[in-house]
Amino acid sequence: MKDFSRWSKEEIKTLFKFVEIKKSEGMPLIQIFFNYAQATKRHTNSVRNYYYKELSLMQNNVDFAKELNINLDNHEVVRGIPFSKEEQTKMLEQIEKLLSQGFSVRKACLKLADGDASKMIRLQNKYRAIVKQKGENNSMGEIIKMPQNKTGLSDEDVKALFMGLIKLVKKQEYENAKLTLKGELFDANEKLKDAMAKLAVKENQISKLKEQIVLVKNQLDTQKQESIKRRVNSVSKTKSASSLVREYFKQTNLAVNKAEN
């Protein structure tokens, strides 16, 4: 068994936050794990197993959950609901009947679950467990059982089976593409949020630079005004001194002229 390798604290916080958000939007856990796996380039089963393993550890170490700011009330370990003997017998009969009609195990379980992914997984896992116990050969729903009530297949049977296979493949590819797109959209949305946050920081920096430029301009204007005042005062003083000198010489000349006369 592979040893449990813990992710970084930031990775754990991101995973649990992603689960919280998508659960609040009504998305089933199986799809949440798939989307997260697509966005982080991991395997869906690895994400699911890690989430439950980490959640179990946090429930026994509440302080660690608080350190990561994770509210355990928003997370719970999904406990398996055991099948009664009657439910198990009925389930086996229904799946075997659908298999005889050309359904795969996965498709049969999905039909019995009325399209509910979580119920489909529960039925599929139980069926495979029973098949494994019986020692029968099963390949995870990849092998389609042929009708058991006929000794041969007509051309129409083969054609119907072939068309059914094409529809199944197309639908599966469509579902995979849709889920992949959702994962890519989530990744793009996160990148957009990051870009918007960086842009907001840049805008704040630009705003502060503008404020600093205005402040410097005001300081320069003030210094310029003070310089002009000093020059005016200097000129005024110089003119006053010159006037006094001229007045002195004027008075002196008058005195000299009077003396000569």
Short mmCIF file of C-alpha atoms in Angstrom, two decimals:
data_model
loop_
_atom_site.label_atom_id
_atom_site.label_comp_id
_atom_site.label_asym_id
_atom_site.label_seq_id
_atom_site.Cartn_x
_atom_site.Cartn_y
_atom_site.Cartn_z
CA MET A 1 0.00 0.00 0.00
CA LYS A 2 1.33 3.44 -0.95
CA ASP A 3 2.31 5.65 1.98
CA PHE A 4 0.12 8.66 2.70
CA SER A 5 1.92 11.79 1.50
CA ARG A 6 0.53 15.07 2.77
CA TRP A 7 0.12 18.05 0.50
CA SER A 8 1.32 21.52 1.43
CA LYS A 9 -0.89 23.58 3.72
CA GLU A 10 -1.84 25.90 0.85
CA GLU A 11 -2.88 22.92 -1.30
CA ILE A 12 -5.02 21.52 1.52
CA LYS A 13 -6.69 24.90 2.10
CA THR A 14 -7.38 25.26 -1.64
CA LEU A 15 -8.94 21.79 -1.89
CA PHE A 16 -11.22 22.26 1.13
CA LYS A 17 -12.25 25.77 0.02
CA PHE A 18 -13.08 24.43 -3.44
CA VAL A 19 -15.24 21.69 -1.90
CA GLU A 20 -17.06 24.22 0.31
CA ILE A 21 -17.85 26.55 -2.61
CA LYS A 22 -19.04 23.83 -4.98
CA LYS A 23 -21.13 22.08 -2.28
CA SER A 24 -22.86 25.41 -1.60
CA GLU A 25 -23.70 25.53 -5.33
CA GLY A 26 -25.35 22.11 -5.09
CA MET A 27 -22.67 20.17 -6.96
CA PRO A 28 -22.30 16.49 -5.94
CA LEU A 29 -18.97 15.47 -4.39
CA ILE A 30 -18.08 13.05 -7.17
CA GLN A 31 -18.24 15.90 -9.69
CA ILE A 32 -16.40 18.26 -7.33
CA PHE A 33 -13.52 15.80 -7.09
CA PHE A 34 -13.51 15.36 -10.87
CA ASN A 35 -13.43 19.13 -11.51
CA TYR A 36 -10.67 19.67 -8.97
CA ALA A 37 -8.65 16.82 -10.48
CA GLN A 38 -9.01 18.37 -13.94
CA ALA A 39 -7.93 21.80 -12.67
CA THR A 40 -4.89 20.46 -10.80
CA LYS A 41 -3.88 17.69 -13.23
CA ARG A 42 -4.49 14.95 -10.67
CA HIS A 43 -6.55 11.74 -10.70
CA THR A 44 -10.13 11.98 -9.45
CA ASN A 45 -9.75 8.98 -7.14
CA SER A 46 -6.55 10.44 -5.68
CA VAL A 47 -8.30 13.73 -4.90
CA ARG A 48 -11.28 11.95 -3.33
CA ASN A 49 -9.16 9.59 -1.24
CA TYR A 50 -6.88 12.40 -0.08
CA TYR A 51 -9.82 14.61 0.89
CA TYR A 52 -11.39 11.93 3.09
CA LYS A 53 -8.02 10.96 4.58
CA GLU A 54 -7.18 14.57 5.43
CA LEU A 55 -10.69 15.22 6.76
CA SER A 56 -10.43 12.20 9.06
CA LEU A 57 -7.09 13.46 10.39
CA MET A 58 -8.51 16.96 10.98
CA GLN A 59 -11.47 15.59 12.89
CA ASN A 60 -8.96 14.04 15.29
CA ASN A 61 -6.81 17.20 15.29
CA VAL A 62 -9.15 20.19 15.41
CA ASP A 63 -6.28 22.59 16.09
CA PHE A 64 -4.78 21.84 12.68
CA ALA A 65 -8.13 22.59 11.01
CA LYS A 66 -8.31 25.91 12.87
CA GLU A 67 -4.74 26.71 11.82
CA LEU A 68 -5.81 26.36 8.17
CA ASN A 69 -9.05 28.27 8.86
CA ILE A 70 -11.15 25.27 7.78
CA ASN A 71 -14.66 24.97 9.23
CA LEU A 72 -15.23 21.25 9.74
CA ASP A 73 -18.99 21.87 9.98
CA ASN A 74 -18.93 22.32 6.20
CA HIS A 75 -17.27 18.95 5.65
CA GLU A 76 -18.33 15.43 6.52
CA VAL A 77 -17.22 11.91 5.81
CA VAL A 78 -19.84 10.21 3.68
CA ARG A 79 -20.65 6.95 5.39
CA GLY A 80 -21.64 4.04 3.21
CA ILE A 81 -25.20 2.82 3.66
CA PRO A 82 -25.17 -0.99 3.82
CA PHE A 83 -27.43 -2.97 1.50
CA SER A 84 -30.04 -5.25 3.00
CA LYS A 85 -30.25 -8.78 1.57
CA GLU A 86 -33.46 -7.86 -0.23
CA GLU A 87 -31.87 -4.72 -1.75
CA GLN A 88 -28.78 -6.67 -2.79
CA THR A 89 -30.81 -9.41 -4.47
CA LYS A 90 -33.03 -6.89 -6.27
CA MET A 91 -30.02 -4.84 -7.38
CA LEU A 92 -28.25 -7.89 -8.81
CA GLU A 93 -31.36 -8.94 -10.74
CA GLN A 94 -31.84 -5.45 -12.18
CA ILE A 95 -28.21 -5.03 -13.22
CA GLU A 96 -28.02 -8.51 -14.76
CA LYS A 97 -31.18 -7.78 -16.73
CA LEU A 98 -29.75 -4.53 -18.08
CA LEU A 99 -26.44 -6.25 -18.89
CA SER A 100 -28.33 -8.81 -20.94
CA GLN A 101 -29.81 -5.91 -22.93
CA GLY A 102 -26.38 -4.59 -23.86
CA PHE A 103 -25.78 -2.14 -21.01
CA SER A 104 -22.36 -1.79 -19.40
CA VAL A 105 -22.12 -2.05 -15.60
CA ARG A 106 -21.57 1.68 -15.32
CA LYS A 107 -24.50 2.50 -17.61
CA ALA A 108 -26.79 0.04 -15.84
CA CYS A 109 -25.95 1.49 -12.42
CA LEU A 110 -26.50 5.02 -13.70
CA LYS A 111 -29.92 4.05 -15.03
CA LEU A 112 -30.92 2.43 -11.73
CA ALA A 113 -29.68 5.55 -9.89
CA ASP A 114 -31.87 7.78 -12.11
CA GLY A 115 -28.82 9.78 -13.17
CA ASP A 116 -27.62 10.45 -9.60
CA ALA A 117 -23.82 10.12 -9.75
CA SER A 118 -23.35 9.37 -6.04
CA LYS A 119 -26.01 6.63 -6.09
CA MET A 120 -24.50 5.24 -9.28
CA ILE A 121 -21.09 4.94 -7.61
CA ARG A 122 -22.66 3.19 -4.61
CA LEU A 123 -24.46 0.63 -6.80
CA GLN A 124 -21.43 0.10 -9.03
CA ASN A 125 -19.04 -0.45 -6.12
CA LYS A 126 -21.40 -2.91 -4.47
CA TYR A 127 -21.91 -4.85 -7.69
CA ARG A 128 -18.21 -5.10 -8.36
CA ALA A 129 -17.55 -6.21 -4.81
CA ILE A 130 -20.11 -9.01 -5.18
CA VAL A 131 -18.68 -10.06 -8.55
CA LYS A 132 -15.19 -10.10 -7.08
CA GLN A 133 -16.33 -12.28 -4.20
CA LYS A 134 -17.85 -14.74 -6.66
CA GLY A 135 -14.58 -14.80 -8.59
CA GLU A 136 -16.26 -13.82 -11.83
CA ASN A 137 -14.34 -11.95 -14.51
CA ASN A 138 -15.37 -8.28 -14.62
CA SER A 139 -13.51 -5.41 -16.21
CA MET A 140 -14.94 -2.32 -14.49
CA GLY A 141 -17.91 -2.09 -16.79
CA GLU A 142 -15.91 -2.25 -20.03
CA ILE A 143 -17.20 -5.71 -21.10
CA ILE A 144 -20.79 -5.77 -22.28
CA LYS A 145 -22.68 -9.03 -21.71
CA MET A 146 -24.54 -10.45 -24.66
CA PRO A 147 -28.20 -11.46 -24.35
CA GLN A 148 -28.42 -14.75 -22.49
CA ASN A 149 -31.85 -15.80 -23.75
CA LYS A 150 -30.73 -16.19 -27.36
CA THR A 151 -28.44 -18.70 -29.00
CA GLY A 152 -27.38 -16.20 -31.67
CA LEU A 153 -27.65 -12.62 -32.79
CA SER A 154 -29.51 -11.46 -35.83
CA ASP A 155 -28.23 -8.67 -38.07
CA GLU A 156 -30.75 -6.34 -36.45
CA ASP A 157 -29.47 -7.29 -32.97
CA VAL A 158 -25.88 -6.60 -34.01
CA LYS A 159 -26.88 -3.30 -35.60
CA ALA A 160 -28.86 -2.24 -32.52
CA LEU A 161 -25.99 -3.23 -30.24
CA PHE A 162 -23.51 -1.33 -32.41
CA MET A 163 -25.67 1.81 -32.47
CA GLY A 164 -26.13 1.52 -28.73
CA LEU A 165 -22.38 1.38 -28.27
CA ILE A 166 -21.91 4.47 -30.45
CA LYS A 167 -24.51 6.38 -28.41
CA LEU A 168 -22.85 5.35 -25.17
CA VAL A 169 -19.43 6.42 -26.39
CA LYS A 170 -20.75 9.75 -27.69
CA LYS A 171 -22.60 10.47 -24.48
CA GLN A 172 -19.60 9.54 -22.36
CA GLU A 173 -17.33 11.77 -24.46
CA TYR A 174 -19.84 14.60 -24.16
CA GLU A 175 -19.99 14.24 -20.37
CA ASN A 176 -16.20 14.07 -20.15
CA ALA A 177 -15.84 17.14 -22.34
CA LYS A 178 -18.43 19.04 -20.31
CA LEU A 179 -16.72 18.24 -17.02
CA THR A 180 -13.32 19.04 -18.48
CA LEU A 181 -14.64 22.40 -19.68
CA LYS A 182 -15.99 23.17 -16.22
CA GLY A 183 -12.58 22.39 -14.75
CA GLU A 184 -10.86 24.62 -17.31
CA LEU A 185 -13.36 27.42 -16.65
CA PHE A 186 -12.67 27.18 -12.93
CA ASP A 187 -8.93 27.37 -13.59
CA ALA A 188 -9.41 30.36 -15.92
CA ASN A 189 -11.64 32.07 -13.36
CA GLU A 190 -8.99 31.64 -10.66
CA LYS A 191 -6.35 33.09 -12.99
CA LEU A 192 -8.66 36.01 -13.79
CA LYS A 193 -9.19 36.68 -10.08
CA ASP A 194 -5.43 36.63 -9.57
CA ALA A 195 -4.91 39.04 -12.49
CA MET A 196 -7.63 41.36 -11.16
CA ALA A 197 -6.03 41.36 -7.73
CA LYS A 198 -2.63 42.23 -9.23
CA LEU A 199 -4.27 44.97 -11.33
CA ALA A 200 -5.89 46.44 -8.22
CA VAL A 201 -2.47 46.55 -6.55
CA LYS A 202 -0.97 48.31 -9.58
CA GLU A 203 -3.83 50.83 -9.67
CA ASN A 204 -3.29 51.54 -5.99
CA GLN A 205 0.42 52.07 -6.61
CA ILE A 206 -0.33 54.43 -9.52
CA SER A 207 -2.78 56.39 -7.35
CA LYS A 208 -0.14 56.82 -4.67
CA LEU A 209 2.42 57.93 -7.27
CA LYS A 210 -0.03 60.55 -8.54
CA GLU A 211 -0.51 61.83 -5.00
CA GLN A 212 3.25 62.05 -4.55
CA ILE A 213 3.62 63.94 -7.87
CA VAL A 214 0.97 66.48 -6.81
CA LEU A 215 2.70 66.88 -3.44
CA VAL A 216 6.10 67.46 -5.06
CA LYS A 217 4.55 69.94 -7.53
CA ASN A 218 2.96 71.88 -4.68
CA GLN A 219 6.28 71.95 -2.86
CA LEU A 220 8.04 73.23 -5.99
CA ASP A 221 5.37 75.90 -6.48
CA THR A 222 5.78 77.00 -2.87
CA GLN A 223 9.56 77.15 -3.23
CA LYS A 224 9.20 79.11 -6.46
CA GLN A 225 6.89 81.65 -4.83
CA GLU A 226 9.25 82.07 -1.91
CA SER A 227 12.19 82.56 -4.30
CA ILE A 228 10.27 85.26 -6.20
CA LYS A 229 9.42 87.06 -2.96
CA ARG A 230 13.05 87.00 -1.90
CA ARG A 231 14.12 88.46 -5.24
CA VAL A 232 11.48 91.17 -5.10
CA ASN A 233 12.49 92.10 -1.57
CA SER A 234 16.13 92.15 -2.61
CA VAL A 235 15.38 94.39 -5.59
CA SER A 236 13.21 96.69 -3.47
CA LYS A 237 15.94 97.07 -0.90
CA THR A 238 18.50 97.78 -3.63
CA LYS A 239 16.28 100.47 -5.16
CA SER A 240 15.75 102.10 -1.77
CA ALA A 241 19.52 102.24 -1.18
CA SER A 242 20.10 103.79 -4.59
CA SER A 243 17.49 106.43 -3.91
CA LEU A 244 19.15 107.33 -0.63
CA VAL A 245 22.56 107.67 -2.32
CA ARG A 246 21.13 109.91 -5.04
CA GLU A 247 19.37 112.05 -2.46
CA TYR A 248 22.61 112.39 -0.51
CA PHE A 249 24.60 113.53 -3.54
CA LYS A 250 21.83 115.89 -4.51
CA GLN A 251 21.89 117.51 -1.12
CA THR A 252 25.66 117.66 -1.18
CA ASN A 253 25.73 119.42 -4.56
CA LEU A 254 23.23 122.02 -3.37
CA ALA A 255 25.37 122.77 -0.33
CA VAL A 256 28.48 123.21 -2.50
CA ASN A 257 26.73 125.56 -4.91
CA LYS A 258 25.47 127.75 -2.09
CA ALA A 259 28.93 128.02 -0.61
CA GLU A 260 30.44 129.10 -3.89
CA ASN A 261 27.83 131.78 -4.39
#
